[in-house]
Short mmCIF file of C-alpha atoms in Angstrom, two decimals:
data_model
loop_
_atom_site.label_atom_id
_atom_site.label_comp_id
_atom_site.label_asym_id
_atom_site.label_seq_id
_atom_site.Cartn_x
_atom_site.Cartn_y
_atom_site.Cartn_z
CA UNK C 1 0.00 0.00 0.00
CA UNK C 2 1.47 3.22 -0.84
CA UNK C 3 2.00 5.55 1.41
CA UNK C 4 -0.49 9.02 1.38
CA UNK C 5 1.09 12.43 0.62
CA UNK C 6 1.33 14.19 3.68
CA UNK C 7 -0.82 17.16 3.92
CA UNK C 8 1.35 20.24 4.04
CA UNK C 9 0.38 23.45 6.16
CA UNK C 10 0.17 26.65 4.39
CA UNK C 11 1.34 29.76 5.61
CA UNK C 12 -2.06 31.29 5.26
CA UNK C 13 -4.20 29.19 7.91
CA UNK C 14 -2.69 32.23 10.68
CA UNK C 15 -4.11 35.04 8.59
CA UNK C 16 -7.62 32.92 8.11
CA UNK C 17 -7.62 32.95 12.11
CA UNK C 18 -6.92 36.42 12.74
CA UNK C 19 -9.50 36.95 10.01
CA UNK C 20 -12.23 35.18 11.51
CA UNK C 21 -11.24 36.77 15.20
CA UNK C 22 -11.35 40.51 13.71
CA UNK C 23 -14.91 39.83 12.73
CA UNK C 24 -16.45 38.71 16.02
CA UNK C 25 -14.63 41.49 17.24
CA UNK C 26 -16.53 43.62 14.72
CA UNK C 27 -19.41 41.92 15.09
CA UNK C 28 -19.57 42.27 19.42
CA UNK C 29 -18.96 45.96 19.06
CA UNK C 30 -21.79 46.40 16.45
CA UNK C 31 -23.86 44.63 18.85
CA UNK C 32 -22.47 46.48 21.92
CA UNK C 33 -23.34 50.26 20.18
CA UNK C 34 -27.21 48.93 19.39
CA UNK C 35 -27.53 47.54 22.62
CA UNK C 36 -26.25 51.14 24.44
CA UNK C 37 -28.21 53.06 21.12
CA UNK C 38 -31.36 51.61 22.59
CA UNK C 39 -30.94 51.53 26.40
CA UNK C 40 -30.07 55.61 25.79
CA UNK C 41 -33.37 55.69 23.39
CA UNK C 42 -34.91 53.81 26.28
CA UNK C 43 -34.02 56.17 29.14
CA UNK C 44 -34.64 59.17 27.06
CA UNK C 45 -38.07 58.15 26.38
CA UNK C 46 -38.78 57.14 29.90
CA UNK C 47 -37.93 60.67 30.70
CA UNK C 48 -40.62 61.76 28.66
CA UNK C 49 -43.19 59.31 30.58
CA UNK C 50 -43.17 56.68 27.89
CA UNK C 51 -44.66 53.92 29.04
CA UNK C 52 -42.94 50.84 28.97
CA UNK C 53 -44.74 48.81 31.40
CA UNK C 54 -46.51 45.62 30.13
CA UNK C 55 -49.58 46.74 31.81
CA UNK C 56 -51.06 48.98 29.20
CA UNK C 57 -53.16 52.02 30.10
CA UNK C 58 -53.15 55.78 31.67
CA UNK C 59 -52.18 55.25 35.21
CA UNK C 60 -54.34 58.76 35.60
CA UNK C 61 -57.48 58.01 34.60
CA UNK C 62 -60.35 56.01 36.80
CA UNK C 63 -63.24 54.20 34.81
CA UNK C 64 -66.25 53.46 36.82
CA UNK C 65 -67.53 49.31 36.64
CA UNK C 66 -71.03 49.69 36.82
CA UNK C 67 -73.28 46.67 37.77
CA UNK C 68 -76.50 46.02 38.69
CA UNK C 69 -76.42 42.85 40.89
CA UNK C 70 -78.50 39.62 41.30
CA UNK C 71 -77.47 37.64 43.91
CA UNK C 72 -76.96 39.37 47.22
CA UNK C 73 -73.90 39.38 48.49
CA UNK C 74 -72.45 36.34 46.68
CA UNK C 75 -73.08 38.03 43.01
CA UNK C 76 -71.29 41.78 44.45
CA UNK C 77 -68.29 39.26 45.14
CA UNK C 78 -68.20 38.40 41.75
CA UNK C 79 -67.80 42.19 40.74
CA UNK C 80 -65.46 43.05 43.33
CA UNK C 81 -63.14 39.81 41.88
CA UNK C 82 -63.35 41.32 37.87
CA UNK C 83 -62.98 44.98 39.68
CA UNK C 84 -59.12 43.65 41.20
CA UNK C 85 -58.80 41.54 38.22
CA UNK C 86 -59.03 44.63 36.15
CA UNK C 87 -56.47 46.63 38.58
CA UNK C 88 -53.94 44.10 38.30
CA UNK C 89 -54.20 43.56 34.49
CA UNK C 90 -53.92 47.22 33.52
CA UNK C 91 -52.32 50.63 35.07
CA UNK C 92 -55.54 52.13 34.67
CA UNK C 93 -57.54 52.53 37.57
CA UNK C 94 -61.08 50.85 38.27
CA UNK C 95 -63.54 51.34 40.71
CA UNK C 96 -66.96 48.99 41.22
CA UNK C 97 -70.40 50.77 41.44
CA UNK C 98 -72.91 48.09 42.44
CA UNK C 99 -76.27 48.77 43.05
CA UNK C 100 -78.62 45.80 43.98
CA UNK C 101 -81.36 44.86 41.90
CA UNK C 102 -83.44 44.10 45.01
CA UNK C 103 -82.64 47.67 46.34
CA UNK C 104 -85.57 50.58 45.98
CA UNK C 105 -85.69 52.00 42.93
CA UNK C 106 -82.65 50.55 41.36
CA UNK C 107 -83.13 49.70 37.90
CA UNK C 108 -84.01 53.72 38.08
CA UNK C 109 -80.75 54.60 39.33
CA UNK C 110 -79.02 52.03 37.34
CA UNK C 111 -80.70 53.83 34.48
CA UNK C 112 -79.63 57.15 35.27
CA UNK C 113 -76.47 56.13 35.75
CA UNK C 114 -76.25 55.38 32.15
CA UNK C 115 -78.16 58.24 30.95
CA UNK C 116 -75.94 60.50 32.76
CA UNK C 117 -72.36 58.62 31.61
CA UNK C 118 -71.70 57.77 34.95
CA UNK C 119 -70.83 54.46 34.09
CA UNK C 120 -67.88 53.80 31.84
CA UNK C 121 -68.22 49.44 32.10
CA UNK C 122 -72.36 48.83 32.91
CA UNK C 123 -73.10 45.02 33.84
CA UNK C 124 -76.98 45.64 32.98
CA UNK C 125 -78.47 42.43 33.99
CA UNK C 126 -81.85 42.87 32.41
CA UNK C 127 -83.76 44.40 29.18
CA UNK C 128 -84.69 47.86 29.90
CA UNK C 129 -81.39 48.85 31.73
CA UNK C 130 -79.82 47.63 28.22
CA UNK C 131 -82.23 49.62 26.31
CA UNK C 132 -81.05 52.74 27.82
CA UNK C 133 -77.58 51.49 27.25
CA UNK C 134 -78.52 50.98 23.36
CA UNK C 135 -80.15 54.56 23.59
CA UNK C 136 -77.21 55.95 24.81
CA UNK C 137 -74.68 54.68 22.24
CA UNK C 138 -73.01 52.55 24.29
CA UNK C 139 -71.11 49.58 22.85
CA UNK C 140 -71.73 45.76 22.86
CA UNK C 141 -68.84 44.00 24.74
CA UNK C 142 -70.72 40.72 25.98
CA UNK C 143 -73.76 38.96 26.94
CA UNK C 144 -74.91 38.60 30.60
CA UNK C 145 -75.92 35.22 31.72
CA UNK C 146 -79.16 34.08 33.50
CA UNK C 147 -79.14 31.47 36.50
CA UNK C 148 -81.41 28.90 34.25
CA UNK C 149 -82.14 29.00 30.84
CA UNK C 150 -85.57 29.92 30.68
CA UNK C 151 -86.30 33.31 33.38
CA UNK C 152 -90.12 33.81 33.75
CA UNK C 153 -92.78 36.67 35.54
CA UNK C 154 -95.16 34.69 37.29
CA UNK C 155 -98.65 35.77 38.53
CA UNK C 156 -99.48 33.06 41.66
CA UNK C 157 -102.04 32.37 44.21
CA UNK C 158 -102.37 29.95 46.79
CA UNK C 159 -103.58 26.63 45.65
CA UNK C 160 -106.85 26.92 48.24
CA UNK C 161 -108.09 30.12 46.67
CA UNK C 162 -110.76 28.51 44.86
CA UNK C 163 -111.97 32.28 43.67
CA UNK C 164 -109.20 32.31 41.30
CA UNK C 165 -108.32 29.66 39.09
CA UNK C 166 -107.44 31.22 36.02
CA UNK C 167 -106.33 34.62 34.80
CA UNK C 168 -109.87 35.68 33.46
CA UNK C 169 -111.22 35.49 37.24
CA UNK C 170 -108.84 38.19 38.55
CA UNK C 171 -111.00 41.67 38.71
CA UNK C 172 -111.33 45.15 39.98
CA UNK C 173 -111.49 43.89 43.86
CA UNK C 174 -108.21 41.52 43.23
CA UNK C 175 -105.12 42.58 45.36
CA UNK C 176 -102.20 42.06 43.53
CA UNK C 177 -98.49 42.66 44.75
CA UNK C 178 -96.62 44.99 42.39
CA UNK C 179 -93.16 46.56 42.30
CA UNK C 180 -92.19 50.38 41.69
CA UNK C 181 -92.59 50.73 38.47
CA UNK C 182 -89.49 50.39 36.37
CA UNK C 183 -89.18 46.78 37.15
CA UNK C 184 -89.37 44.58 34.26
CA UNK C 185 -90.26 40.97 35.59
CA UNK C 186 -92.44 42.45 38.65
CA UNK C 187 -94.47 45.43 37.17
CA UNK C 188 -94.00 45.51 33.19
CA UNK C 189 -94.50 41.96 32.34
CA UNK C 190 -97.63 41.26 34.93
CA UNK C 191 -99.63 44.47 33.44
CA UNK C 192 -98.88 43.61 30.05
CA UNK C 193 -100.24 40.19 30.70
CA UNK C 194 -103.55 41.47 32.29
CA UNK C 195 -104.31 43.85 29.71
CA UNK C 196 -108.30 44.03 29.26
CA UNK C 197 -108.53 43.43 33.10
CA UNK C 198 -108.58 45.07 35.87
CA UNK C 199 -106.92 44.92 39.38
CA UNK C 200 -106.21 46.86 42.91
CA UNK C 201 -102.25 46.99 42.99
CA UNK C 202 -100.19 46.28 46.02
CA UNK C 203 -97.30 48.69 45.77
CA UNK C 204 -94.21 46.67 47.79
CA UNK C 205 -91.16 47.78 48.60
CA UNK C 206 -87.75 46.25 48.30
CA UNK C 207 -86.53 43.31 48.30
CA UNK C 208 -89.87 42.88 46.30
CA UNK C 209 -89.92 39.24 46.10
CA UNK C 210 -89.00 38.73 49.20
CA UNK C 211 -91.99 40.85 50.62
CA UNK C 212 -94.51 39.78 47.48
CA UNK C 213 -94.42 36.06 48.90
CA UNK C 214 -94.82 37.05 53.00
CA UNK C 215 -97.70 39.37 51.74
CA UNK C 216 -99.55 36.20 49.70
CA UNK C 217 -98.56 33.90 52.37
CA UNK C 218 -99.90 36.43 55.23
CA UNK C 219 -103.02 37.01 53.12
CA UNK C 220 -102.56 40.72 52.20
CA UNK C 221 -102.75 40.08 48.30
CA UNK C 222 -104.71 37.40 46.46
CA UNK C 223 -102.06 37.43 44.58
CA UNK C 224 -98.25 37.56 43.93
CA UNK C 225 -95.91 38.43 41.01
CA UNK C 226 -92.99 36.13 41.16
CA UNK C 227 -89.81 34.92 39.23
CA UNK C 228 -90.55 31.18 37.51
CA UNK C 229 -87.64 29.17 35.97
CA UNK C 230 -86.03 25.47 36.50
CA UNK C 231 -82.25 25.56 37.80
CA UNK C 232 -83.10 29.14 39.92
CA UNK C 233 -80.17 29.02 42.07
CA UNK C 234 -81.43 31.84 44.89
CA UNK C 235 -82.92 29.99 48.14
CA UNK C 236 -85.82 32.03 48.02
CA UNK C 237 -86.78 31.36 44.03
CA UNK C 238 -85.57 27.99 44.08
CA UNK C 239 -88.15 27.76 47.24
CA UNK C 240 -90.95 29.47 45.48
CA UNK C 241 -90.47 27.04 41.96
CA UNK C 242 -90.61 23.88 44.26
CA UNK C 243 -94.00 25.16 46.06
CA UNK C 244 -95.65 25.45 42.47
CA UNK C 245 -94.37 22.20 41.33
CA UNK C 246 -95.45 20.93 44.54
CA UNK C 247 -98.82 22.34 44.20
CA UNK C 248 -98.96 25.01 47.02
CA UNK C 249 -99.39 27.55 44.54
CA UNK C 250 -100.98 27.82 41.17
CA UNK C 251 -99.99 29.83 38.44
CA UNK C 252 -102.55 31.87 36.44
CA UNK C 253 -100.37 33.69 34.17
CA UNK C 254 -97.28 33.04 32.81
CA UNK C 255 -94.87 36.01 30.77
CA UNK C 256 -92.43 35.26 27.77
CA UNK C 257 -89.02 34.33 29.17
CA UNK C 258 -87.23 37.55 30.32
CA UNK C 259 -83.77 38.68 28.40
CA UNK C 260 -80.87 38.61 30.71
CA UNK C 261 -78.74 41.75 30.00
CA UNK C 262 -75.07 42.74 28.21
CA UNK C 263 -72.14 43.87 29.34
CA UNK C 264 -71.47 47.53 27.62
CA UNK C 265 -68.69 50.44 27.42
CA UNK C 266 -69.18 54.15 27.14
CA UNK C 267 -69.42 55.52 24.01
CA UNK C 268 -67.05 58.21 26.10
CA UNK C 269 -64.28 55.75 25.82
CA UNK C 270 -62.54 55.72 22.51
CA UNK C 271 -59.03 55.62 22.74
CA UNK C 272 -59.07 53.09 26.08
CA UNK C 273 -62.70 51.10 24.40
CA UNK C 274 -60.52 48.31 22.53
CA UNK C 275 -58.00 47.60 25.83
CA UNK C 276 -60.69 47.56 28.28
CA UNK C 277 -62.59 45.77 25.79
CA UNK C 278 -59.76 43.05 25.27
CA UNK C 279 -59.30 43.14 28.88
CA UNK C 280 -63.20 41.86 29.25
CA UNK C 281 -63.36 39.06 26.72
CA UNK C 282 -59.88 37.56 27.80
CA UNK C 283 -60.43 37.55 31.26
CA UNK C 284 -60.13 34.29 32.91
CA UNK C 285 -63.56 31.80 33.18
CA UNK C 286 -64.05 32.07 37.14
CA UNK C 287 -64.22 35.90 36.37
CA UNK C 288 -66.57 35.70 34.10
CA UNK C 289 -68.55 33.37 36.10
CA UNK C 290 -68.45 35.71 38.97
CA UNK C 291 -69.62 38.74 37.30
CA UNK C 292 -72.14 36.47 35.32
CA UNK C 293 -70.87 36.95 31.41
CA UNK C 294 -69.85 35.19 28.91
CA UNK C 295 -68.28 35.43 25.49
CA UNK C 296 -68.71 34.60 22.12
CA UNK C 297 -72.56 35.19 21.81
CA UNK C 298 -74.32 38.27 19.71
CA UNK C 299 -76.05 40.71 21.54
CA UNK C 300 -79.76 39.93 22.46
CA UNK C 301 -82.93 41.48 20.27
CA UNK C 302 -84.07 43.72 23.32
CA UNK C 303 -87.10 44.39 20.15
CA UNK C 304 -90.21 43.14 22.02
CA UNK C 305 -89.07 45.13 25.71
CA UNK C 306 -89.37 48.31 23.63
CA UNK C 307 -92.16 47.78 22.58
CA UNK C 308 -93.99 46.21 25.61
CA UNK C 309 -92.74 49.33 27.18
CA UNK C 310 -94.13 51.73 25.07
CA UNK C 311 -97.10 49.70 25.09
CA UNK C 312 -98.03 49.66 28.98
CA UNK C 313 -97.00 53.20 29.15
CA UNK C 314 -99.92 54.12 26.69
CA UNK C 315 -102.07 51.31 28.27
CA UNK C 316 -101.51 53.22 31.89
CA UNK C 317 -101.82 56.71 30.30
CA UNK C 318 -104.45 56.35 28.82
CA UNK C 319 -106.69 54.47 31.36
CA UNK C 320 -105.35 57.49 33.61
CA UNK C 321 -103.71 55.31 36.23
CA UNK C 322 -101.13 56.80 38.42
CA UNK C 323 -99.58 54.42 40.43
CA UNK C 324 -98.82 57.14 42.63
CA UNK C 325 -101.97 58.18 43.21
CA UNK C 326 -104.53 55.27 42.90
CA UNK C 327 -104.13 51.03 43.27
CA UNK C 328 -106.96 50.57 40.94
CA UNK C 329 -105.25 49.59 37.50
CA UNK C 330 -108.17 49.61 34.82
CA UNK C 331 -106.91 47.87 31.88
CA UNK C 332 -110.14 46.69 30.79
CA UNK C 333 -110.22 49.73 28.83
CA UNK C 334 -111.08 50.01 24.89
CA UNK C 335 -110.17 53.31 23.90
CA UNK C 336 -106.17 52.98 24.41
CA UNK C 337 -106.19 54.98 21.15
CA UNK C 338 -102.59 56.07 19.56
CA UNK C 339 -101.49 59.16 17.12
CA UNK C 340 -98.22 58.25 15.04
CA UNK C 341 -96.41 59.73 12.36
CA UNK C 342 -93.57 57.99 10.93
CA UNK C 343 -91.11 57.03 7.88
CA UNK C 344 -92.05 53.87 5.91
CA UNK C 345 -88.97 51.49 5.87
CA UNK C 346 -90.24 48.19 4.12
CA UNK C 347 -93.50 47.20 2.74
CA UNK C 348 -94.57 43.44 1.64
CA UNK C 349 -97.50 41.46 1.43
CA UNK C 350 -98.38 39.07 3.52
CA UNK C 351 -101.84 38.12 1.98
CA UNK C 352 -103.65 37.94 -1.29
CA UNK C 353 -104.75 41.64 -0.52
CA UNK C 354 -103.16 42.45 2.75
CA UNK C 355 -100.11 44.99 3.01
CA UNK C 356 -98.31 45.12 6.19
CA UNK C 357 -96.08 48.22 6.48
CA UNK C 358 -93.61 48.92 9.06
CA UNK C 359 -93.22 52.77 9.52
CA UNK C 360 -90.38 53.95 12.17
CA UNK C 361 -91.15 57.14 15.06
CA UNK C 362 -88.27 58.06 17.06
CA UNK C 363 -87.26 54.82 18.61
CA UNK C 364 -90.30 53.27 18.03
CA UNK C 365 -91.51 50.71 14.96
CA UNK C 366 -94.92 49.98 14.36
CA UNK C 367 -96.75 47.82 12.06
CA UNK C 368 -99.53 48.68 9.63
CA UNK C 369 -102.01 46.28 7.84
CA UNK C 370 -104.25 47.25 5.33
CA UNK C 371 -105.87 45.74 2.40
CA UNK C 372 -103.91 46.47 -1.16
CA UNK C 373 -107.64 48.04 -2.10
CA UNK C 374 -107.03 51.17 0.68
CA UNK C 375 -103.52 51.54 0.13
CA UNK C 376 -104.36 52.22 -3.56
CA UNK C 377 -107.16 54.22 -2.64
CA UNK C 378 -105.06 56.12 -0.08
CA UNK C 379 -102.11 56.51 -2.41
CA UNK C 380 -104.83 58.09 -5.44
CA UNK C 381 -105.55 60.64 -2.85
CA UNK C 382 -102.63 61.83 -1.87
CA UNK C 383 -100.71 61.62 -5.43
CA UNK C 384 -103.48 62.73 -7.28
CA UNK C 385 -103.05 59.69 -9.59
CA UNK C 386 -106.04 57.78 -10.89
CA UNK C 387 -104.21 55.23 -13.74
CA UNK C 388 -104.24 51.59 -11.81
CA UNK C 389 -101.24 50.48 -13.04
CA UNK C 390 -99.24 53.83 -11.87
CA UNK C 391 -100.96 53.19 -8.50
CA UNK C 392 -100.14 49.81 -8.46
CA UNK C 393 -96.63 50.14 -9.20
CA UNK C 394 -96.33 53.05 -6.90
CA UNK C 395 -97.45 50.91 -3.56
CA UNK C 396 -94.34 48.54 -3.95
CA UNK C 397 -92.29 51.88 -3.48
CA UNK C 398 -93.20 53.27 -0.82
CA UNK C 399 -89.85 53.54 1.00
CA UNK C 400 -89.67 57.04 2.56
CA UNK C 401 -93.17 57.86 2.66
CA UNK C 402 -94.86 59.54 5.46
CA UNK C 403 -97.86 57.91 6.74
CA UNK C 404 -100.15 59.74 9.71
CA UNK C 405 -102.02 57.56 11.76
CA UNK C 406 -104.85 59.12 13.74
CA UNK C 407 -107.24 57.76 16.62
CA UNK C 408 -105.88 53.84 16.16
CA UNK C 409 -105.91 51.05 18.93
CA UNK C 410 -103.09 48.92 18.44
CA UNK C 411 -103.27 44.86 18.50
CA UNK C 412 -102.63 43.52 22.34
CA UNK C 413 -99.86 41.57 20.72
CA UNK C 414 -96.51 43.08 20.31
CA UNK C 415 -94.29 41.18 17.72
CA UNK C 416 -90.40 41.36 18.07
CA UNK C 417 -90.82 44.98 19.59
CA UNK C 418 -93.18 46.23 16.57
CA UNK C 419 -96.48 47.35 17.95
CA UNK C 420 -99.42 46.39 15.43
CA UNK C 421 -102.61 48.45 13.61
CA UNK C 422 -104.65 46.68 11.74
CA UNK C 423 -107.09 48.38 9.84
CA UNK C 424 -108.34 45.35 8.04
CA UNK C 425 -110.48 44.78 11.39
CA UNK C 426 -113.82 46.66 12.46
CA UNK C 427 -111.45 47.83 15.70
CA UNK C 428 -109.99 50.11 13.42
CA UNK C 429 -113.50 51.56 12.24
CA UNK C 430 -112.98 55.56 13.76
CA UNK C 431 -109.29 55.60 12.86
CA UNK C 432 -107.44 57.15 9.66
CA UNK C 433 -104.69 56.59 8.09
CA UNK C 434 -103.10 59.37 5.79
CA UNK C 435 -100.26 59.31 3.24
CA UNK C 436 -99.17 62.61 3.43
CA UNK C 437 -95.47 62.67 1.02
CA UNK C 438 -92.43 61.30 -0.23
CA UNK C 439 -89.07 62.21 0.66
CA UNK C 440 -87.18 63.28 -1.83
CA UNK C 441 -84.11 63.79 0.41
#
């Protein structure tokens, strides 16, 4: 075997060395001058009050966390756990704002709390304290959540009153336990259910529940508005569901399930809405549990609250009962007559010669149904236009057009918010109904 050629060194191998060495060397001090370029960038913006601080937010400012509680004591815990959460996650500064929902007058106060911006975070917990929310421009963050699926307003009397079995036997000498009246599940929902009857109310105060079972139990009312719903985790409602399905007490009127609320922000907040925002929706589960929201879900169609709203107001205004100054509620009246005048916004048929159209006031949509004969007829009048096919092709345009509605009683059912006329029906025999233009803006 032949011997290999030994490998000779060359002279340059040194050179390649102190190469190689002279450009780490270059390499460190590049590294070393962008390292001190930034830590003098860094302490020269610090001096300005940049900060750097990995809890984002103006240390200065303090955002109010509104909340209107369920619960007791056990649901303000939950708030007071999101209100340090919040303090810990941010340099901004929160404070909590409870008010109890079983407190005197508080879905008023929660109200006006929104109305006057006093809350920057509002934990509504029902429909018409998000309505004002809405009303105020305040923005969606997150839906509230309910302690069983299914939240009910319950009319109830004991199971040996034999004088009322059903809800057509309540009348004019019936006691009935009522709330102050901004309550939604304990005034709204009852009278709205009794319309075309009429009752003496039992004005309670708070905790209303509380009190509205003690006075049926004691024998002060015949009868009590409660709250109704499987999986009620509160002592007292859990208490009062187990007595009806155990017989003690009969229910003779039942509501539509009742909206939990939202969690919104202040349409005052722009620059911090998105952090706080953030904040909210990545908070973790057992502080969202605690203050009783969750993520992920749409807002709820608060639709049918405005308009049961709007329609007991006119129902009680009408009748002329003050609930400060009488207990009889008459809403066996007929003549609950309403003037509107609003802006068409869609128009369809829902019949072989029946129009509905939905015209908008203020805040407010209502329905109108009339027969494709009147709405031609009404449409000749007020265009002046007597060619059938014109007339015809007019009244599947009618976006924009003003309609006047004079001396109508609306339907006693409200669909998705959208109060109804129907002048199709001999009900609507003394009212009018007037196109009077179309908007050419």
């Amino acid at each position: 075997m032949k011997n290999r050629p030994k490998i000779q060194k060359t002279e340059k191998e040194p050179a390649q060395k102190f190469s190689i060495s002279k450009r780490l060397l270059s390499f460190s001090m590049i590294v070393f001058v962008c390292l001190t370029v930034l830590v003098l960038i860094w302490f020269l913006l610090k001096s300005f009050g940049f900060n750097f601080n990995p809890k984002l937010g103006d240390s200065n400012k303090t955002f109010t966390v509104g909340a209107l509680v369920t619960g007791g004591e056990d649901g303000k815990k939950g708030y007071e756990e999101l209100e340090k959460y919040l303090n810990d996650s941010s340099q901004m500064k929160f404070k909590l704002d409870p008010i109890a929902i079983s407190k005197e007058n508080a879905l008023k106060q929660a109200k006006e709390k929104i109305e006057n911006a006093e809350w920057d975070i509002a934990f509504t917990s029902e429909p018409f304290t998000s309505i004002a929310a809405i009303n105020e421009g305040y923005f969606f963050v997150a839906r509230m959540t309910q302690d069983a699926p299914i939240i009910q307003s319950a009319v109830i009397v004991k199971n040996e009153n034999l004088t009322i079995k059903k809800v057509d036997d309540i009348n004019k000498t019936t006691k009935l336990a009522i709330s102050d009246p901004n309550n939604v599940a304990f005034y709204y929902m009852p009278i709205y259910d009794l319309y075309g009857r009429a009752f003496q109310g039992v004005p309670l105060p708070a905790p209303f529940l509380k009190n509205s079972v003690e006075a049926l139990e004691s024998g002060q009312v015949d009868a009590a508005v409660v709250l109704y719903g499987n999986g009620l985790k509160n002592e007292l409602t859990s208490n009062i569901v187990t007595k009806i399905n155990r017989g003690d007490y009969r229910v003779i009127s039942l509501s539509r399930p009742i909206l939990p609320g939202s969690v919104y922000i202040s349409p005052k907040l722009q620059e911090e809405r998105n952090f706080i925002e953030k904040l909210l929706l990545e908070a973790p589960n057992t502080i969202k549990e605690g203050a009783k929201y969750a993520t992920g879900k749409r807002e709820e169609d608060y639709g049918f609250f405005k308009g049961l709203q709007r329609r007991v107001d006119n129902v009680l205004d009408c009748s002329g009962t003050n609930p400060r100054t009488t207990n009889l509620y008459d809403l066996s009246v007929k003549n609950c007559q309403e003037n509107v005048e609003g802006i068409v916004s869609s128009v369809r048929q829902v019949e072989l010669n029946k129009i509905e159209l939905i015209v908008r006031s203020s805040s407010t949509e209502y329905g109108v149904l009339l027969s494709q004969n009147d709405l031609i007829e009404k449409l000749s009048k007020a265009f002046g236009l007597k060619n059938q096919r014109s007339l015809e092709a007019l009244y599947t345009n009618l976006d924009k057009m003003k309609i006047k509605i004079v001396n109508a009683m609306p339907k006693d059912d409200i669909k998705g918010g959208t109060i109804y006329f129907d002048f199709t029906d001999n009900a609507s025999k003394n009212a009018s109904l007037e196109i009077i233009k179309k908007d050419k803006a």
